[in-house]
Amino acid sequence: MKRILVTGGTGYIGSHTVVELIRGGYEVVVIDNLSNSKVEVLDRIKRIAGVRPEFRQVDLMDAEGVREVFAEWQFDAVMHFAGLKAVGESMEKPLEYYEANVAGTVNLLMVMKKFGVKRIVFSSSASVYGEPESLPIRDDARVGVGITSPYGRSKYMVEQVLGDWCMVDAEVEVTSLRYFNPIGAHESGLLGEDPNGVPNNLVPFIAQSAAGKLGVVKVFGDDYETPDGTCVRDYIHITDVVSGHLAALGKMKKGMQTYNLSTGAGKTVLEMIGIFSDVVGRELAYEVVARRVGGADVPVLYASADRASEELGWRTERTVEEAIEGVWKWQSEV
Ligand code: UD1
């Protein structure tokens, strides 16, 4: 049986991926510092997948703690989700973002190298493309120019680091998956996006607002060059994101590969509020406020995932509407 280390495995995308890894016959070890997730997620994973993965509470900045995990188990591959991911927050705390995302990853890679583990799937981001030259963003589009936030730059830097590792060791296998906007919840209603504190991302915020836990949704600017003035994003169902990871893991090869995980189409913030209103069955209130701090938002982002479709045989199978129905079911559980 293949054993996979999942960093950030109690988080949103990590936990959903752990379920499918277990179902796919992998043995999974999870590490997470629980800074934005809860350990109870492991029990929910067990309820769905039948197995509670081994878990160690380790922060990637704790290199010794990471080493102990590698000394305890031998891994065939690492799936690396751990990191900070709030664009707005990264504008206020850039150093914390570089520490967690860049330094934390370098620590992990150093330990992987020491233990001879040379296969990693990395959670990258659409934000590495910065201000896109053309839409939809293709897999081979330029990266690194006009990135709007330290969060995005941290993901870009890690991709450079991974590329350099491949350059000096021909046995290293890296797959970097550039997600657009993953949304939705597990079909069981037992897993979803459950950030600690007030959510930064749009969909969890709308969900908690609709559930009466937060005030009205604040729309960050309606004066962008888009059909209704609000930003356009490529929202992708979490289940499709996870199937992309399983496909990638099954087809790793030497050197560095990058793939967009996206649907090819975008929706505006107001469209998302509209879909959510339909699912909930009443008009959700919102208020337009200023653009995000520092102008961190790219107005329009959507991408083609041709490379993942051609090389991994992957494609999306679910709609934004289904994703939001899942979020609402999940919201009533938490
Ligand atoms: C950002 C990153 C993306 C990353 C994701 C992870 C960029 C361009 N995108 O997505 O790569 O995977 O974070 O967290 O860096 N909005 C509101 N009100 C809210 C919250 C959000 O209007 O309360 C708007 C935002 O301005 C944005 C859209 O909704 O236009 C989506 O925001 P969000 O869900 O935070 O994701 P991104 O910022 O697109």
CSV table of C-alpha atoms and ligand atoms in Angstrom, one decimal:
chain,number,residue,atom,x,y,z
A,1,MET,CA,0.0,0.0,0.0
A,2,LYS,CA,1.2,3.5,-0.7
A,3,ARG,CA,1.7,5.8,2.2
A,4,ILE,CA,1.1,9.6,1.6
A,5,LEU,CA,1.9,12.4,4.0
A,6,VAL,CA,-0.7,15.1,3.8
A,7,THR,CA,0.3,18.5,5.2
A,8,GLY,CA,-2.7,20.7,6.1
A,9,GLY,CA,-4.8,17.5,6.1
A,10,THR,CA,-7.4,18.8,8.5
A,11,GLY,CA,-8.0,21.9,6.4
A,12,TYR,CA,-10.6,22.5,3.8
A,13,ILE,CA,-9.0,21.0,0.7
A,14,GLY,CA,-6.7,18.7,2.6
A,15,SER,CA,-9.5,16.9,4.5
A,16,HIS,CA,-11.6,16.3,1.4
A,17,THR,CA,-8.5,14.9,-0.3
A,18,VAL,CA,-7.6,12.6,2.7
A,19,VAL,CA,-11.1,11.0,2.4
A,20,GLU,CA,-10.5,10.1,-1.3
A,21,LEU,CA,-7.0,9.0,-0.7
A,22,ILE,CA,-8.2,6.5,1.9
A,23,ARG,CA,-11.1,5.4,-0.3
A,24,GLY,CA,-8.5,5.0,-3.1
A,25,GLY,CA,-6.5,2.5,-1.0
A,26,TYR,CA,-3.7,4.8,0.2
A,27,GLU,CA,-2.5,4.9,3.8
A,28,VAL,CA,-2.5,8.5,5.0
A,29,VAL,CA,-0.6,10.4,7.7
A,30,VAL,CA,-1.8,13.9,8.4
A,31,ILE,CA,0.2,16.8,9.8
A,32,ASP,CA,-1.4,20.1,10.6
A,33,ASN,CA,-0.7,22.9,13.1
A,34,LEU,CA,-4.5,23.4,13.5
A,35,SER,CA,-4.1,27.2,13.1
A,36,ASN,CA,-7.2,27.2,10.8
A,37,SER,CA,-8.9,23.9,11.3
A,38,LYS,CA,-10.1,21.5,14.0
A,39,VAL,CA,-8.8,18.1,15.1
A,40,GLU,CA,-12.4,16.8,15.1
A,41,VAL,CA,-12.2,16.8,11.3
A,42,LEU,CA,-10.3,13.5,11.7
A,43,ASP,CA,-13.4,11.9,13.3
A,44,ARG,CA,-15.5,13.1,10.4
A,45,ILE,CA,-13.1,11.6,7.9
A,46,LYS,CA,-13.4,8.3,9.8
A,47,ARG,CA,-17.2,8.5,9.6
A,48,ILE,CA,-17.0,8.9,5.8
A,49,ALA,CA,-14.0,6.8,4.8
A,50,GLY,CA,-14.0,4.2,7.7
A,51,VAL,CA,-10.4,5.0,8.8
A,52,ARG,CA,-9.0,7.7,11.1
A,53,PRO,CA,-5.7,8.7,9.6
A,54,GLU,CA,-2.7,9.0,11.8
A,55,PHE,CA,-2.2,12.5,12.9
A,56,ARG,CA,0.6,14.6,14.4
A,57,GLN,CA,0.1,18.3,15.3
A,58,VAL,CA,3.2,19.8,13.7
A,59,ASP,CA,3.9,23.2,12.4
A,60,LEU,CA,6.2,23.2,9.3
A,61,MET,CA,8.3,25.9,11.0
A,62,ASP,CA,9.2,23.1,13.5
A,63,ALA,CA,11.8,21.3,11.4
A,64,GLU,CA,12.5,18.8,14.2
A,65,GLY,CA,8.9,18.0,14.5
A,66,VAL,CA,8.7,17.4,10.8
A,67,ARG,CA,11.8,15.2,10.9
A,68,GLU,CA,10.2,13.0,13.6
A,69,VAL,CA,7.3,12.3,11.4
A,70,PHE,CA,9.5,11.2,8.5
A,71,ALA,CA,11.6,9.1,10.9
A,72,GLU,CA,8.4,7.4,12.1
A,73,TRP,CA,7.0,6.5,8.6
A,74,GLN,CA,8.4,6.1,5.1
A,75,PHE,CA,6.3,8.0,2.5
A,76,ASP,CA,5.9,7.4,-1.2
A,77,ALA,CA,4.7,11.0,-1.7
A,78,VAL,CA,3.7,14.2,0.0
A,79,MET,CA,0.6,16.2,-0.7
A,80,HIS,CA,1.3,19.7,0.6
A,81,PHE,CA,-1.7,21.8,1.5
A,82,ALA,CA,-0.5,23.5,4.6
A,83,GLY,CA,-0.2,27.2,4.3
A,84,LEU,CA,-1.9,30.6,4.9
A,85,LYS,CA,-4.4,31.6,2.2
A,86,ALA,CA,-6.2,34.8,2.9
A,87,VAL,CA,-5.3,37.4,0.3
A,88,GLY,CA,-6.4,40.4,2.3
A,89,GLU,CA,-4.6,39.2,5.5
A,90,SER,CA,-1.5,38.7,3.5
A,91,MET,CA,-1.4,42.4,2.7
A,92,GLU,CA,-1.4,43.2,6.4
A,93,LYS,CA,1.0,40.4,7.5
A,94,PRO,CA,3.3,39.7,4.6
A,95,LEU,CA,6.2,38.3,6.6
A,96,GLU,CA,3.9,35.8,8.3
A,97,TYR,CA,2.8,34.6,4.9
A,98,TYR,CA,6.4,34.2,3.6
A,99,GLU,CA,7.3,32.4,6.8
A,100,ALA,CA,4.4,30.0,6.7
A,101,ASN,CA,4.2,29.4,3.0
A,102,VAL,CA,7.8,29.8,1.8
A,103,ALA,CA,10.0,29.0,4.8
A,104,GLY,CA,7.6,26.3,5.9
A,105,THR,CA,7.7,24.6,2.5
A,106,VAL,CA,11.5,24.8,2.4
A,107,ASN,CA,11.7,23.1,5.8
A,108,LEU,CA,9.5,20.4,4.5
A,109,LEU,CA,11.5,19.9,1.3
A,110,MET,CA,14.8,19.8,3.3
A,111,VAL,CA,13.4,17.0,5.4
A,112,MET,CA,12.0,15.2,2.3
A,113,LYS,CA,15.5,15.4,0.7
A,114,LYS,CA,17.1,14.1,3.9
A,115,PHE,CA,14.8,11.1,3.9
A,116,GLY,CA,14.9,10.5,0.2
A,117,VAL,CA,11.2,11.3,-0.4
A,118,LYS,CA,11.2,12.9,-3.9
A,119,ARG,CA,7.6,13.1,-4.9
A,120,ILE,CA,5.3,16.1,-4.0
A,121,VAL,CA,2.0,17.5,-5.1
A,122,PHE,CA,1.8,21.2,-4.2
A,123,SER,CA,-1.3,23.3,-3.6
A,124,SER,CA,-0.6,26.3,-5.8
A,125,SER,CA,-2.9,29.0,-6.8
A,126,ALA,CA,-4.3,31.0,-9.7
A,127,SER,CA,-2.7,34.0,-8.2
A,128,VAL,CA,0.7,33.0,-9.6
A,129,TYR,CA,-0.5,34.3,-12.9
A,130,GLY,CA,-0.9,37.8,-11.5
A,131,GLU,CA,-2.7,40.1,-13.9
A,132,PRO,CA,-3.6,37.8,-16.8
A,133,GLU,CA,-2.5,38.7,-20.3
A,134,SER,CA,-5.5,37.0,-21.8
A,135,LEU,CA,-8.5,35.0,-20.8
A,136,PRO,CA,-9.2,32.2,-20.2
A,137,ILE,CA,-5.7,31.7,-18.5
A,138,ARG,CA,-4.0,28.9,-20.2
A,139,ASP,CA,-1.7,26.4,-18.4
A,140,ASP,CA,1.3,27.9,-20.3
A,141,ALA,CA,0.5,31.5,-19.5
A,142,ARG,CA,3.2,33.7,-18.1
A,143,VAL,CA,3.6,33.6,-14.3
A,144,GLY,CA,5.1,35.9,-11.8
A,145,VAL,CA,4.3,39.3,-13.3
A,146,GLY,CA,1.9,41.7,-11.6
A,147,ILE,CA,1.1,39.4,-8.7
A,148,THR,CA,-1.2,41.4,-6.5
A,149,SER,CA,-0.6,40.1,-3.0
A,150,PRO,CA,2.1,38.5,-0.8
A,151,TYR,CA,-0.1,35.4,-0.7
A,152,GLY,CA,0.2,35.1,-4.4
A,153,ARG,CA,3.9,35.9,-4.4
A,154,SER,CA,4.5,33.2,-1.7
A,155,LYS,CA,2.9,30.6,-4.0
A,156,TYR,CA,4.9,31.8,-6.9
A,157,MET,CA,8.1,31.6,-4.9
A,158,VAL,CA,7.4,28.1,-3.8
A,159,GLU,CA,6.9,27.1,-7.4
A,160,GLN,CA,10.3,28.5,-8.2
A,161,VAL,CA,11.9,26.6,-5.3
A,162,LEU,CA,10.3,23.4,-6.5
A,163,GLY,CA,11.5,24.0,-10.0
A,164,ASP,CA,15.0,24.5,-8.7
A,165,TRP,CA,14.9,21.3,-6.7
A,166,CYS,CA,13.9,19.5,-9.9
A,167,MET,CA,16.8,21.2,-11.7
A,168,VAL,CA,19.4,19.7,-9.4
A,169,ASP,CA,17.9,16.3,-8.9
A,170,ALA,CA,16.6,14.5,-11.9
A,171,GLU,CA,14.7,12.0,-9.8
A,172,VAL,CA,12.4,14.6,-8.2
A,173,GLU,CA,8.8,14.6,-9.2
A,174,VAL,CA,6.7,17.7,-8.6
A,175,THR,CA,3.2,18.4,-9.6
A,176,SER,CA,1.9,21.9,-8.8
A,177,LEU,CA,-1.8,22.3,-9.0
A,178,ARG,CA,-3.0,25.9,-9.6
A,179,TYR,CA,-6.5,26.2,-8.1
A,180,PHE,CA,-8.9,28.8,-9.0
A,181,ASN,CA,-11.7,29.2,-6.4
A,182,PRO,CA,-12.6,25.9,-4.8
A,183,ILE,CA,-16.0,25.9,-3.1
A,184,GLY,CA,-18.6,23.4,-1.9
A,185,ALA,CA,-18.6,20.7,0.7
A,186,HIS,CA,-18.6,16.9,1.0
A,187,GLU,CA,-21.7,15.2,-0.3
A,188,SER,CA,-22.2,13.6,3.2
A,189,GLY,CA,-22.6,17.1,4.7
A,190,LEU,CA,-19.8,16.1,7.2
A,191,LEU,CA,-16.9,18.1,5.8
A,192,GLY,CA,-16.8,21.6,4.4
A,193,GLU,CA,-14.9,24.9,4.7
A,194,ASP,CA,-14.9,25.8,8.4
A,195,PRO,CA,-12.3,28.5,9.0
A,196,ASN,CA,-11.6,29.6,12.5
A,197,GLY,CA,-12.9,33.1,13.0
A,198,VAL,CA,-14.6,35.3,10.4
A,199,PRO,CA,-14.1,33.8,6.9
A,200,ASN,CA,-12.1,35.7,4.4
A,201,ASN,CA,-13.4,33.9,1.4
A,202,LEU,CA,-16.6,34.8,-0.3
A,203,VAL,CA,-18.6,31.6,-0.2
A,204,PRO,CA,-18.1,30.7,3.5
A,205,PHE,CA,-18.9,34.3,4.3
A,206,ILE,CA,-22.2,34.2,2.4
A,207,ALA,CA,-23.0,30.8,4.1
A,208,GLN,CA,-22.5,32.1,7.6
A,209,SER,CA,-24.3,35.3,6.8
A,210,ALA,CA,-27.2,33.4,5.4
A,211,ALA,CA,-27.2,31.2,8.5
A,212,GLY,CA,-27.5,34.4,10.7
A,213,LYS,CA,-24.1,34.0,12.2
A,214,LEU,CA,-22.6,37.1,10.5
A,215,GLY,CA,-24.0,40.4,9.3
A,216,VAL,CA,-24.8,41.0,5.6
A,217,VAL,CA,-22.3,40.1,3.0
A,218,LYS,CA,-19.9,42.9,2.1
A,219,VAL,CA,-19.2,43.1,-1.6
A,220,PHE,CA,-15.7,44.4,-2.1
A,221,GLY,CA,-16.2,46.9,-4.9
A,222,ASP,CA,-18.7,47.2,-7.8
A,223,ASP,CA,-16.7,49.5,-10.0
A,224,TYR,CA,-14.6,46.9,-11.8
A,225,GLU,CA,-14.7,46.5,-15.6
A,226,THR,CA,-17.1,43.5,-15.5
A,227,PRO,CA,-20.7,42.9,-16.5
A,228,ASP,CA,-22.1,44.0,-13.1
A,229,GLY,CA,-19.0,45.7,-11.7
A,230,THR,CA,-18.1,43.0,-9.3
A,231,CYS,CA,-15.1,40.6,-9.7
A,232,VAL,CA,-15.3,37.5,-11.7
A,233,ARG,CA,-13.8,34.2,-10.4
A,234,ASP,CA,-13.7,30.6,-11.6
A,235,TYR,CA,-15.4,28.8,-8.8
A,236,ILE,CA,-14.8,25.0,-8.9
A,237,HIS,CA,-16.5,22.2,-6.9
A,238,ILE,CA,-14.2,20.8,-4.1
A,239,THR,CA,-15.0,17.3,-5.3
A,240,ASP,CA,-13.6,18.1,-8.7
A,241,VAL,CA,-10.5,19.7,-7.1
A,242,VAL,CA,-10.0,16.5,-5.1
A,243,SER,CA,-10.4,14.3,-8.2
A,244,GLY,CA,-7.7,16.4,-9.8
A,245,HIS,CA,-5.3,15.6,-7.0
A,246,LEU,CA,-6.0,11.9,-7.2
A,247,ALA,CA,-5.4,12.0,-11.0
A,248,ALA,CA,-2.2,14.0,-10.5
A,249,LEU,CA,-0.9,11.6,-7.9
A,250,GLY,CA,-1.5,8.6,-10.1
A,251,LYS,CA,0.4,10.2,-13.0
A,252,MET,CA,3.5,11.8,-11.4
A,253,LYS,CA,6.6,11.9,-13.5
A,254,LYS,CA,10.1,13.2,-13.2
A,255,GLY,CA,10.6,17.0,-13.3
A,256,MET,CA,8.0,19.7,-12.6
A,257,GLN,CA,4.5,19.7,-14.0
A,258,THR,CA,1.9,22.5,-13.5
A,259,TYR,CA,-1.8,22.2,-14.1
A,260,ASN,CA,-4.7,24.6,-13.8
A,261,LEU,CA,-7.7,23.1,-11.9
A,262,SER,CA,-10.5,25.3,-13.1
A,263,THR,CA,-13.8,25.1,-15.0
A,264,GLY,CA,-13.1,27.6,-17.8
A,265,ALA,CA,-16.0,29.9,-16.8
A,266,GLY,CA,-16.4,32.7,-14.3
A,267,LYS,CA,-19.1,34.2,-12.2
A,268,THR,CA,-19.4,37.6,-10.5
A,269,VAL,CA,-19.8,38.2,-6.8
A,270,LEU,CA,-23.4,39.3,-7.3
A,271,GLU,CA,-24.1,36.2,-9.4
A,272,MET,CA,-22.8,34.1,-6.5
A,273,ILE,CA,-25.0,35.9,-4.0
A,274,GLY,CA,-27.9,35.3,-6.5
A,275,ILE,CA,-27.3,31.6,-6.7
A,276,PHE,CA,-27.0,31.3,-3.0
A,277,SER,CA,-30.3,33.2,-2.6
A,278,ASP,CA,-31.9,30.6,-4.9
A,279,VAL,CA,-30.6,27.7,-2.9
A,280,VAL,CA,-31.6,29.3,0.5
A,281,GLY,CA,-35.0,30.3,-0.9
A,282,ARG,CA,-34.8,34.0,0.0
A,283,GLU,CA,-33.0,37.1,-1.2
A,284,LEU,CA,-29.8,37.5,0.7
A,285,ALA,CA,-28.9,41.0,1.7
A,286,TYR,CA,-25.6,42.5,0.7
A,287,GLU,CA,-23.8,45.8,1.0
A,288,VAL,CA,-21.3,47.2,-1.5
A,289,VAL,CA,-18.1,48.5,0.3
A,290,ALA,CA,-14.7,49.6,-0.9
A,291,ARG,CA,-12.4,47.4,-2.9
A,292,ARG,CA,-10.2,45.0,-0.9
A,293,VAL,CA,-7.2,46.7,0.9
A,294,GLY,CA,-4.4,47.6,-1.4
A,295,GLY,CA,-6.3,46.7,-4.6
A,296,ALA,CA,-5.4,43.0,-4.1
A,297,ASP,CA,-8.2,41.8,-6.3
A,298,VAL,CA,-7.7,40.9,-10.0
A,299,PRO,CA,-11.0,41.9,-11.7
A,300,VAL,CA,-11.5,38.9,-13.8
A,301,LEU,CA,-10.0,35.4,-13.4
A,302,TYR,CA,-11.0,32.2,-15.2
A,303,ALA,CA,-8.9,29.5,-16.7
A,304,SER,CA,-8.8,26.6,-19.1
A,305,ALA,CA,-7.7,23.3,-17.7
A,306,ASP,CA,-6.6,21.8,-21.0
A,307,ARG,CA,-3.4,20.3,-19.8
A,308,ALA,CA,-5.1,18.5,-16.9
A,309,SER,CA,-7.7,17.2,-19.3
A,310,GLU,CA,-5.1,16.0,-21.9
A,311,GLU,CA,-2.4,14.6,-19.6
A,312,LEU,CA,-4.4,13.5,-16.5
A,313,GLY,CA,-7.7,12.7,-18.1
A,314,TRP,CA,-9.4,15.0,-15.6
A,315,ARG,CA,-12.3,17.2,-16.1
A,316,THR,CA,-14.9,19.0,-13.9
A,317,GLU,CA,-18.2,17.2,-13.4
A,318,ARG,CA,-20.1,19.4,-11.0
A,319,THR,CA,-21.7,22.8,-11.2
A,320,VAL,CA,-21.5,25.9,-9.0
A,321,GLU,CA,-25.1,25.4,-8.1
A,322,GLU,CA,-24.4,21.9,-6.8
A,323,ALA,CA,-21.4,23.3,-4.8
A,324,ILE,CA,-23.6,25.9,-3.1
A,325,GLU,CA,-26.3,23.4,-2.3
A,326,GLY,CA,-23.5,21.4,-0.6
A,327,VAL,CA,-22.3,24.4,1.3
A,328,TRP,CA,-25.8,25.1,2.6
A,329,LYS,CA,-26.3,21.5,3.7
A,330,TRP,CA,-22.9,21.6,5.4
A,331,GLN,CA,-23.7,25.0,7.0
A,332,SER,CA,-26.7,23.5,8.7
A,333,GLU,CA,-24.5,20.8,10.2
A,334,VAL,CA,-21.9,23.1,11.9
B,1,UD1,C1,-7.9,34.2,-3.6
B,1,UD1,C2,-6.8,33.9,-4.6
B,1,UD1,C3,-6.9,32.4,-4.9
B,1,UD1,C4,-6.8,31.6,-3.7
B,1,UD1,C5,-7.9,32.0,-2.7
B,1,UD1,C6,-7.6,31.2,-1.4
B,1,UD1,C7,-6.1,35.7,-6.0
B,1,UD1,C8,-6.4,36.6,-7.2
B,1,UD1,N1,-6.9,34.7,-5.7
B,1,UD1,O1,-9.1,34.1,-4.2
B,1,UD1,O2,-5.8,32.1,-5.8
B,1,UD1,O3,-7.0,30.2,-4.0
B,1,UD1,O4,-7.8,33.3,-2.4
B,1,UD1,O5,-8.2,31.8,-0.4
B,1,UD1,O6,-5.2,36.0,-5.3
B,1,UD1,N2,-15.4,39.0,-1.9
B,1,UD1,C9,-16.4,39.9,-1.4
B,1,UD1,N3,-16.7,39.8,-0.1
B,1,UD1,C10,-16.2,39.0,0.8
B,1,UD1,C11,-15.2,38.1,0.3
B,1,UD1,C12,-14.8,38.1,-1.0
B,1,UD1,O7,-16.9,40.7,-2.2
B,1,UD1,O8,-16.6,39.0,2.0
B,1,UD1,C13,-15.0,39.0,-3.3
B,1,UD1,C14,-13.5,39.2,-3.5
B,1,UD1,O9,-13.3,40.6,-3.6
B,1,UD1,C15,-13.3,38.4,-4.8
B,1,UD1,C16,-14.3,37.3,-4.7
B,1,UD1,O10,-15.3,37.7,-3.8
B,1,UD1,O11,-13.6,39.2,-5.9
B,1,UD1,C17,-13.8,36.0,-4.3
B,1,UD1,O12,-13.0,36.2,-3.1
B,1,UD1,P1,-12.3,35.0,-2.3
B,1,UD1,O13,-13.3,33.9,-2.1
B,1,UD1,O14,-11.7,35.6,-1.1
B,1,UD1,O15,-11.2,34.4,-3.3
B,1,UD1,P2,-10.1,35.2,-4.2
B,1,UD1,O16,-9.7,36.4,-3.5
B,1,UD1,O17,-10.6,35.3,-5.5
